[in-house]
mmCIF file of C-alpha atoms and ligand atoms in Angstrom:
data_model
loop_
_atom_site.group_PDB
_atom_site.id
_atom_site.type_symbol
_atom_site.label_atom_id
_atom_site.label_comp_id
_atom_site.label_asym_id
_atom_site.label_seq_id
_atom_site.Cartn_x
_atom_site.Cartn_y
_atom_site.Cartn_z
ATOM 1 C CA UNK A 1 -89.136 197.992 -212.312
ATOM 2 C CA UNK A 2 -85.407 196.790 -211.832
ATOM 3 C CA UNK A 3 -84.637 193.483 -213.011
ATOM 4 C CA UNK A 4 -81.989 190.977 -211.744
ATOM 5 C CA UNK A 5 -80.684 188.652 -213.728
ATOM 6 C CA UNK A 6 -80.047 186.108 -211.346
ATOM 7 C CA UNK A 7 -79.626 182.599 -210.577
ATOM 8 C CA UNK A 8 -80.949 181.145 -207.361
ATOM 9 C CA UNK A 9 -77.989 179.150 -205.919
ATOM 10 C CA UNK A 10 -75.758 181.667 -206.543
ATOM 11 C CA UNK A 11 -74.331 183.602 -203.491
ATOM 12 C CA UNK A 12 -73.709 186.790 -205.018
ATOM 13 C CA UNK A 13 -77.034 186.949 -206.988
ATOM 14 C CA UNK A 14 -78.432 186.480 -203.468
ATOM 15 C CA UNK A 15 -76.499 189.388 -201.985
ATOM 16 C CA UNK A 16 -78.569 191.405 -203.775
ATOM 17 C CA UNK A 17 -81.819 189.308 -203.706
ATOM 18 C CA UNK A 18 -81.130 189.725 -199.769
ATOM 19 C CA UNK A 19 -80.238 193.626 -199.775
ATOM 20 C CA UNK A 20 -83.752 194.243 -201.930
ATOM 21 C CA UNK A 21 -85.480 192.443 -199.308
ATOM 22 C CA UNK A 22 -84.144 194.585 -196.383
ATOM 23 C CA UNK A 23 -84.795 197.633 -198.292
ATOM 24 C CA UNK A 24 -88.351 196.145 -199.014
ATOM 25 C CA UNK A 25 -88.082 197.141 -202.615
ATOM 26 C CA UNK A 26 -89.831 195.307 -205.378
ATOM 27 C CA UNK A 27 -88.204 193.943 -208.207
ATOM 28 C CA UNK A 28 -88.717 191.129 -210.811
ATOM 29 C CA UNK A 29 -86.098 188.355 -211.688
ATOM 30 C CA UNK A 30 -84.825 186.808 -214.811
ATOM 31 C CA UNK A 31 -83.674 183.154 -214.387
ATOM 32 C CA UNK A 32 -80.273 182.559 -215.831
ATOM 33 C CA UNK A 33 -79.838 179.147 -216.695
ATOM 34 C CA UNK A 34 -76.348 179.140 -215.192
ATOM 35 C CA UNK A 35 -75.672 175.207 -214.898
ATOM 36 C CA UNK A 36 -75.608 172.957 -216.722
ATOM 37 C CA UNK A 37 -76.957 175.419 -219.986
ATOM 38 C CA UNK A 38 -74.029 178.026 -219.407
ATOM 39 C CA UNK A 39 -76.808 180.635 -220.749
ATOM 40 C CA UNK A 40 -74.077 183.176 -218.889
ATOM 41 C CA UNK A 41 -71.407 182.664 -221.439
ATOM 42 C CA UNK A 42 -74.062 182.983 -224.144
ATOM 43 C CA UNK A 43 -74.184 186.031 -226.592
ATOM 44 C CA UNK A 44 -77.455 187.383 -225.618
ATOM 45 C CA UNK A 45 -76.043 187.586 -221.769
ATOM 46 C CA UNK A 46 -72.594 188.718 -222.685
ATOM 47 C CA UNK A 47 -74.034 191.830 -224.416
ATOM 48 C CA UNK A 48 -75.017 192.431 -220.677
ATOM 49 C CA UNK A 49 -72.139 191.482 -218.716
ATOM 50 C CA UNK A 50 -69.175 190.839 -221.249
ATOM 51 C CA UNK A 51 -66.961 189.223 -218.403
ATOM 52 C CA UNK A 52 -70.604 186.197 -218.148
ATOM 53 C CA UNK A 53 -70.723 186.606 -214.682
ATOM 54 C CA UNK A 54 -73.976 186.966 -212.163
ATOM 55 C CA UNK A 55 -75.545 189.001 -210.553
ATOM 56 C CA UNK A 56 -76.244 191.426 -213.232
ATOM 57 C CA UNK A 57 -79.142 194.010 -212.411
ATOM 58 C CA UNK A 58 -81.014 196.564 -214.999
ATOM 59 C CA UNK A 59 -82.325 199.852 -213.084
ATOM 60 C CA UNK A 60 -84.638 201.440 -216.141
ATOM 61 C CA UNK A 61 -80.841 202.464 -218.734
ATOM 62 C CA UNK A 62 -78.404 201.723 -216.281
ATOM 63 C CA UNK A 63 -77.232 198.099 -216.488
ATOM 64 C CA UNK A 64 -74.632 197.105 -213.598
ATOM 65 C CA UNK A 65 -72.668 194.096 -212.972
ATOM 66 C CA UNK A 66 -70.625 193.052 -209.712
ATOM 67 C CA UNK A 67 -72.680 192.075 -206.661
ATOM 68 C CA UNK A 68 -70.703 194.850 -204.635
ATOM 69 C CA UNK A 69 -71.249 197.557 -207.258
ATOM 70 C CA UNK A 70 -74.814 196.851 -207.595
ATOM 71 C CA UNK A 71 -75.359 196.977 -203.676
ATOM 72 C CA UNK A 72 -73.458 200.327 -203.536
ATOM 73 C CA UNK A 73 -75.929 201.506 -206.657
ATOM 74 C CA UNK A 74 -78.999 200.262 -204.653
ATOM 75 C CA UNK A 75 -78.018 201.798 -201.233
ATOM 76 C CA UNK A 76 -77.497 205.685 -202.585
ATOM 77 C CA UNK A 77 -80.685 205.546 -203.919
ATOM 78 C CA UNK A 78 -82.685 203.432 -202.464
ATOM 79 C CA UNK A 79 -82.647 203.908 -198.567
ATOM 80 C CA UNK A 80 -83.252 206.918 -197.987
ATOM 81 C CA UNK A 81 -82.152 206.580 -194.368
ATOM 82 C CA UNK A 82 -78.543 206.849 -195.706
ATOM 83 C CA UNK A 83 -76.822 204.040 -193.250
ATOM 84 C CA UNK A 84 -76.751 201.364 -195.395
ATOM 85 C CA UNK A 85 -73.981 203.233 -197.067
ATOM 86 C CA UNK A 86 -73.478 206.221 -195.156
ATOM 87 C CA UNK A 87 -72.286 209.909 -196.319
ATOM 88 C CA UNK A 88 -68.541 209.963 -194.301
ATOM 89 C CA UNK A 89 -65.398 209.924 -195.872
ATOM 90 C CA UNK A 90 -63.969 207.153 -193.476
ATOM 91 C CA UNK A 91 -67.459 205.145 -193.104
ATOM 92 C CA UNK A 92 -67.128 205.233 -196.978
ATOM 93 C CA UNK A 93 -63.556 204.362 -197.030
ATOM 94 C CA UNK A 94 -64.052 201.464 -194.409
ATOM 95 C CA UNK A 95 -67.181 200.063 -196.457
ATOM 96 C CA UNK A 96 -65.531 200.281 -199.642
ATOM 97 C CA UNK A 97 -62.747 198.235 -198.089
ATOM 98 C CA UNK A 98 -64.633 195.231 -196.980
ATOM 99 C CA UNK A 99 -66.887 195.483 -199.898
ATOM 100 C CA UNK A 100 -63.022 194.601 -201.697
ATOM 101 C CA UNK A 101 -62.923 192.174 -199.132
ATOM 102 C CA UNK A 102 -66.092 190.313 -200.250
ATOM 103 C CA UNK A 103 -65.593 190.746 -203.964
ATOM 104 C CA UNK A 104 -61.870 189.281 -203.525
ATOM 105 C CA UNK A 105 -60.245 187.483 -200.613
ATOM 106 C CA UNK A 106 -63.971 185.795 -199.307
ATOM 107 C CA UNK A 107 -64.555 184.408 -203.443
ATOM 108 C CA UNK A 108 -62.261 182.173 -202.165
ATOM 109 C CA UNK A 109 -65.182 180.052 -200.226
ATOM 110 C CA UNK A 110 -67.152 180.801 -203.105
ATOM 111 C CA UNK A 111 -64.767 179.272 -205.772
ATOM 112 C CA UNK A 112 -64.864 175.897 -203.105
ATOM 113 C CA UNK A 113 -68.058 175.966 -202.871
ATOM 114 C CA UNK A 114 -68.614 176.140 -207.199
ATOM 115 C CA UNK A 115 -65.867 172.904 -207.066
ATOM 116 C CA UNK A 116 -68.151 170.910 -204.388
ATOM 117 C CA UNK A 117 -71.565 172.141 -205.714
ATOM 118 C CA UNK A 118 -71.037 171.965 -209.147
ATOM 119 C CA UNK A 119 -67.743 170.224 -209.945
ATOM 120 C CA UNK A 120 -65.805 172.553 -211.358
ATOM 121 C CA UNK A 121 -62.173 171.653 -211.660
ATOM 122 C CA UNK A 122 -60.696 173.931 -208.845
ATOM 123 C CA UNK A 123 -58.108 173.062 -206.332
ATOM 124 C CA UNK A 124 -60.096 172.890 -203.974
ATOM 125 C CA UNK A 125 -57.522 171.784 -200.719
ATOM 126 C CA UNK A 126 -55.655 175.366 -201.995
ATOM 127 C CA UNK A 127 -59.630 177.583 -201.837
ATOM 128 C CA UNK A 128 -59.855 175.928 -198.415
ATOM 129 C CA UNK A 129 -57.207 177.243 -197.260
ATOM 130 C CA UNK A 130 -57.028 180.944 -198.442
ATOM 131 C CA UNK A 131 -61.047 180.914 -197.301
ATOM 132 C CA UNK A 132 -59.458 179.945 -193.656
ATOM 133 C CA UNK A 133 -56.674 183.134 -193.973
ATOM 134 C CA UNK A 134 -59.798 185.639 -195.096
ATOM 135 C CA UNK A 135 -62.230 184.292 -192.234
ATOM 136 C CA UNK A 136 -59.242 184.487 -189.618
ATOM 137 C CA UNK A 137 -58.799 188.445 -190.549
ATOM 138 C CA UNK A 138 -63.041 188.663 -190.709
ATOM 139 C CA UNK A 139 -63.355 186.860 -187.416
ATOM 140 C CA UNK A 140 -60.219 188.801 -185.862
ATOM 141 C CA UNK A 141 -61.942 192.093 -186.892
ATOM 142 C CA UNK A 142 -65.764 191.347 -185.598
ATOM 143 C CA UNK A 143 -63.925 190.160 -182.587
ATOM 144 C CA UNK A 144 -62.712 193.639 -181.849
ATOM 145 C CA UNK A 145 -65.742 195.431 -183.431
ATOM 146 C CA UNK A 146 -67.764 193.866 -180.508
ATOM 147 C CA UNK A 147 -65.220 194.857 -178.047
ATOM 148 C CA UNK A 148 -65.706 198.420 -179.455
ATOM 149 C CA UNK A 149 -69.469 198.100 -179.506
ATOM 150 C CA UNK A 150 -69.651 198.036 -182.914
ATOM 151 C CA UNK A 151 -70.652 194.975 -184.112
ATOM 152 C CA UNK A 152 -71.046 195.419 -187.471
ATOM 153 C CA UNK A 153 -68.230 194.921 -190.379
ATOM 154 C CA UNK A 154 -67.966 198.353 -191.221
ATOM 155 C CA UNK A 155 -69.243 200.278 -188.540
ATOM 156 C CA UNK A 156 -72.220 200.334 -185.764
ATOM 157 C CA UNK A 157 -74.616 199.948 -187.866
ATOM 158 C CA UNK A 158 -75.464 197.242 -190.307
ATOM 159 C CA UNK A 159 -74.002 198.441 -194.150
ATOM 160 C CA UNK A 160 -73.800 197.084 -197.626
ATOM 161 C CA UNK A 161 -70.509 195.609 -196.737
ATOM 162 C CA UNK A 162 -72.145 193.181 -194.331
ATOM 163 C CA UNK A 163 -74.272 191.992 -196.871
ATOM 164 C CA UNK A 164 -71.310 191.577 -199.530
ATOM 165 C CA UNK A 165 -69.684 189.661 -196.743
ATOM 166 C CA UNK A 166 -72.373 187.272 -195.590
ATOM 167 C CA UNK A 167 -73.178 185.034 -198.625
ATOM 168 C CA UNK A 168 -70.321 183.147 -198.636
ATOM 169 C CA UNK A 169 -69.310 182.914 -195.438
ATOM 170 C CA UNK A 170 -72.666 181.831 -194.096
ATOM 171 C CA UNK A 171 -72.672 178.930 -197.259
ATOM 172 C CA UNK A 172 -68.674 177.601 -196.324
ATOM 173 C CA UNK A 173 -70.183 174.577 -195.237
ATOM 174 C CA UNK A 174 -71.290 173.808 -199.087
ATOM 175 C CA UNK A 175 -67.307 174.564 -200.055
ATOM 176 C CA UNK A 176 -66.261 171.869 -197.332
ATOM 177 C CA UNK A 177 -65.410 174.903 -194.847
ATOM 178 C CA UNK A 178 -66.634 174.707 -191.372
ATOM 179 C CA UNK A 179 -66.820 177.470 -189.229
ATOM 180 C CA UNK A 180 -66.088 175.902 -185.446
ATOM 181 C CA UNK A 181 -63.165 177.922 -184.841
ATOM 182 C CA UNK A 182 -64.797 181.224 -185.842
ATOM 183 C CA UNK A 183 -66.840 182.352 -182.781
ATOM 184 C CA UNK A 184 -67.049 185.798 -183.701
ATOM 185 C CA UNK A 185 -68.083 185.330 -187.371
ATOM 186 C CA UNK A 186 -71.209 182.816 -186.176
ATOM 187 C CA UNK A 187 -72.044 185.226 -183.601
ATOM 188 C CA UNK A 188 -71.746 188.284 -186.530
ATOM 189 C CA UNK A 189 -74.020 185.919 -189.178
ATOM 190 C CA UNK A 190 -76.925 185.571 -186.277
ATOM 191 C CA UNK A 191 -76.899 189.296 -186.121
ATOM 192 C CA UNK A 192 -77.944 189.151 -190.083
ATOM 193 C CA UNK A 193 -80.377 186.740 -189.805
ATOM 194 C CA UNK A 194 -82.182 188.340 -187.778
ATOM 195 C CA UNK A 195 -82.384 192.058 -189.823
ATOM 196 C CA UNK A 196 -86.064 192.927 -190.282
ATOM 197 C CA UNK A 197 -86.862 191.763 -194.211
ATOM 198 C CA UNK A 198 -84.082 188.657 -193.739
ATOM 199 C CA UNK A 199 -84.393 185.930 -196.492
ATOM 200 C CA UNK A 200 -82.494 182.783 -196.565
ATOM 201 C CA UNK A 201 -81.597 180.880 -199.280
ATOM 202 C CA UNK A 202 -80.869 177.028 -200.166
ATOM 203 C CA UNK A 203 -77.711 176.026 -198.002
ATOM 204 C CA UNK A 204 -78.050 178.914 -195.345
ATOM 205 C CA UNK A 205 -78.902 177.045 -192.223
ATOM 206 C CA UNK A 206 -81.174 179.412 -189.998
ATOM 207 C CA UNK A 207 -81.777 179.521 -186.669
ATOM 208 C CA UNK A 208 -85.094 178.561 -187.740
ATOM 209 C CA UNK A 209 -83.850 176.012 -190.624
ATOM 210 C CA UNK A 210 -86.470 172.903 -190.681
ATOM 211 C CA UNK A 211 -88.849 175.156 -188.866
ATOM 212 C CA UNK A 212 -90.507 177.137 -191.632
ATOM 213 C CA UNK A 213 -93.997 178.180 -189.472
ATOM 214 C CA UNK A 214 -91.311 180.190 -187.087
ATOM 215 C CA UNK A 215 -89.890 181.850 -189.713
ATOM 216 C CA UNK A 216 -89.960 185.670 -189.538
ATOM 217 C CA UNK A 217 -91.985 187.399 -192.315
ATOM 218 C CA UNK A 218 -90.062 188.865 -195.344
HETATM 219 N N1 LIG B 1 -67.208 190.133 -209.187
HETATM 220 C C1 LIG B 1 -68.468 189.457 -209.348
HETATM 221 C C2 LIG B 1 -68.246 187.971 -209.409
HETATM 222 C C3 LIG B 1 -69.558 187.225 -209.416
HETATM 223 C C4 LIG B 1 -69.389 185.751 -209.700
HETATM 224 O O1 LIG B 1 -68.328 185.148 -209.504
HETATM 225 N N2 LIG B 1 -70.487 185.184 -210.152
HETATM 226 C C5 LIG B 1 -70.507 183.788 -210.472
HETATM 227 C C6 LIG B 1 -71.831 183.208 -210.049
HETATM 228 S S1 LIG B 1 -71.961 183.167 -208.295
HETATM 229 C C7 LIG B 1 -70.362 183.649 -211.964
HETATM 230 O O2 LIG B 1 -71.116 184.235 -212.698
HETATM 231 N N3 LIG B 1 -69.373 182.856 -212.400
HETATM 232 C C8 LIG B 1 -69.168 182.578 -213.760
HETATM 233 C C9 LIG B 1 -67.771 182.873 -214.187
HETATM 234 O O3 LIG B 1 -67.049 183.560 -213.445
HETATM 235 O O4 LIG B 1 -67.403 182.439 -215.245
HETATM 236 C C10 LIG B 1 -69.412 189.813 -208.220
HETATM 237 O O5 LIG B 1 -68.938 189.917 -207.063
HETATM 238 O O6 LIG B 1 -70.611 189.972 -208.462
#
């Protein structure tokens, strides 16, 4: 059964959470206690992850960390469909590219969000801001993905790199980032919530938010 060590307000532990749901594969969770107990900078975790970070997920031997590697792992071999990360040298190259994307320039909202959440001591006016730059170039692209009927971040069809992406941008609110002046991006984060197997997750405000008998099945 694969395991994910996880921790529930986490964004990146719920890119994967999300990405198992879409692929409707089963899979069991062990809470971390993350805050206030720090279990992730323990020595029972760091044998797992040395650098103590979520998401961390055990697939039978293989132990992965990194929300982006993990998705990549899960895609080639579990959709067998093939277009969650799909078998072309420039798909690949343009997936593995916003996957970067996610993992680096987007932590940005993530790191604000950790300073508003859970008070860490960030400079948070300076995340703000570099969150703006990376949504700018994410809501610049979708813009012209849509003129190119191709909606999705990578490509025409829905990929891991959209689901690397959407955590954080769809929890900027939490991080003190609003998202009025990023039409293309809100339009892009509807599109995911409404992927067949779509689960939310505390701060992701739904179309359906506050109406839970509406909301579609997992
Ligand atoms: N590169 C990692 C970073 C994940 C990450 O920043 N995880 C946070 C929780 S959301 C964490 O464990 N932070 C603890 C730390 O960095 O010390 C990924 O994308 O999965």
């Amino acid at each position: 059964m694969i395991r994910l060590y996880d921790f529930v307000l986490s964004g990146s532990c719920y890119k994967v959470r999300l990405f198992l749901s879409l692929l409707g594969q089963d899979y069991e969770t062990v809470p971390v206690g993350f805050y206030p107990a720090k279990e992730h900078k323990k020595p029972d975790f760091l044998q797992l992850n040395p650098l103590g970070q979520l998401p961390v997920l055990r697939d039978g031997d293989l132990v992965l960390r990194d929300a982006q590697a993990i998705l990549v792992y899960l895609a080639s071999k579990y959709d067998p469909s093939g277009s969650w990360y799909p078998d072309d040298a420039a798909a690949r190259g343009r997936v593995a590219m916003w996957l970067s994307f996610a993992g680096g320039e987007l932590m940005t909202a993530s790191a604000a969000r950790l300073h508003d959440v859970l008070n860490y001591p960030f400079d948070v006016a300076s995340l703000r801001e570099q969150a703006r730059q990376a949504f700018v170039v994410l809501d610049d692209h979708l813009a012209e993905q849509e003129l190119r009927d191709c909606p999705w971040v990578a490509g025409p069809e829905p990929t891991v790199a959209d689901i690397a992406c959407f955590p954080y941008v769809a929890l900027s609110n939490d991080g003190g980032i609003a998202r009025d002046e990023y039409p293309a991006i809100e339009r892009w984060l509807a599109r995911v919530m409404v992927l067949p197997g779509f689960i939310d997750m505390p701060g992701i405000l739904t179309p359906w938010s506050g109406e839970a008998a509406e909301e579609p099945a997992a």
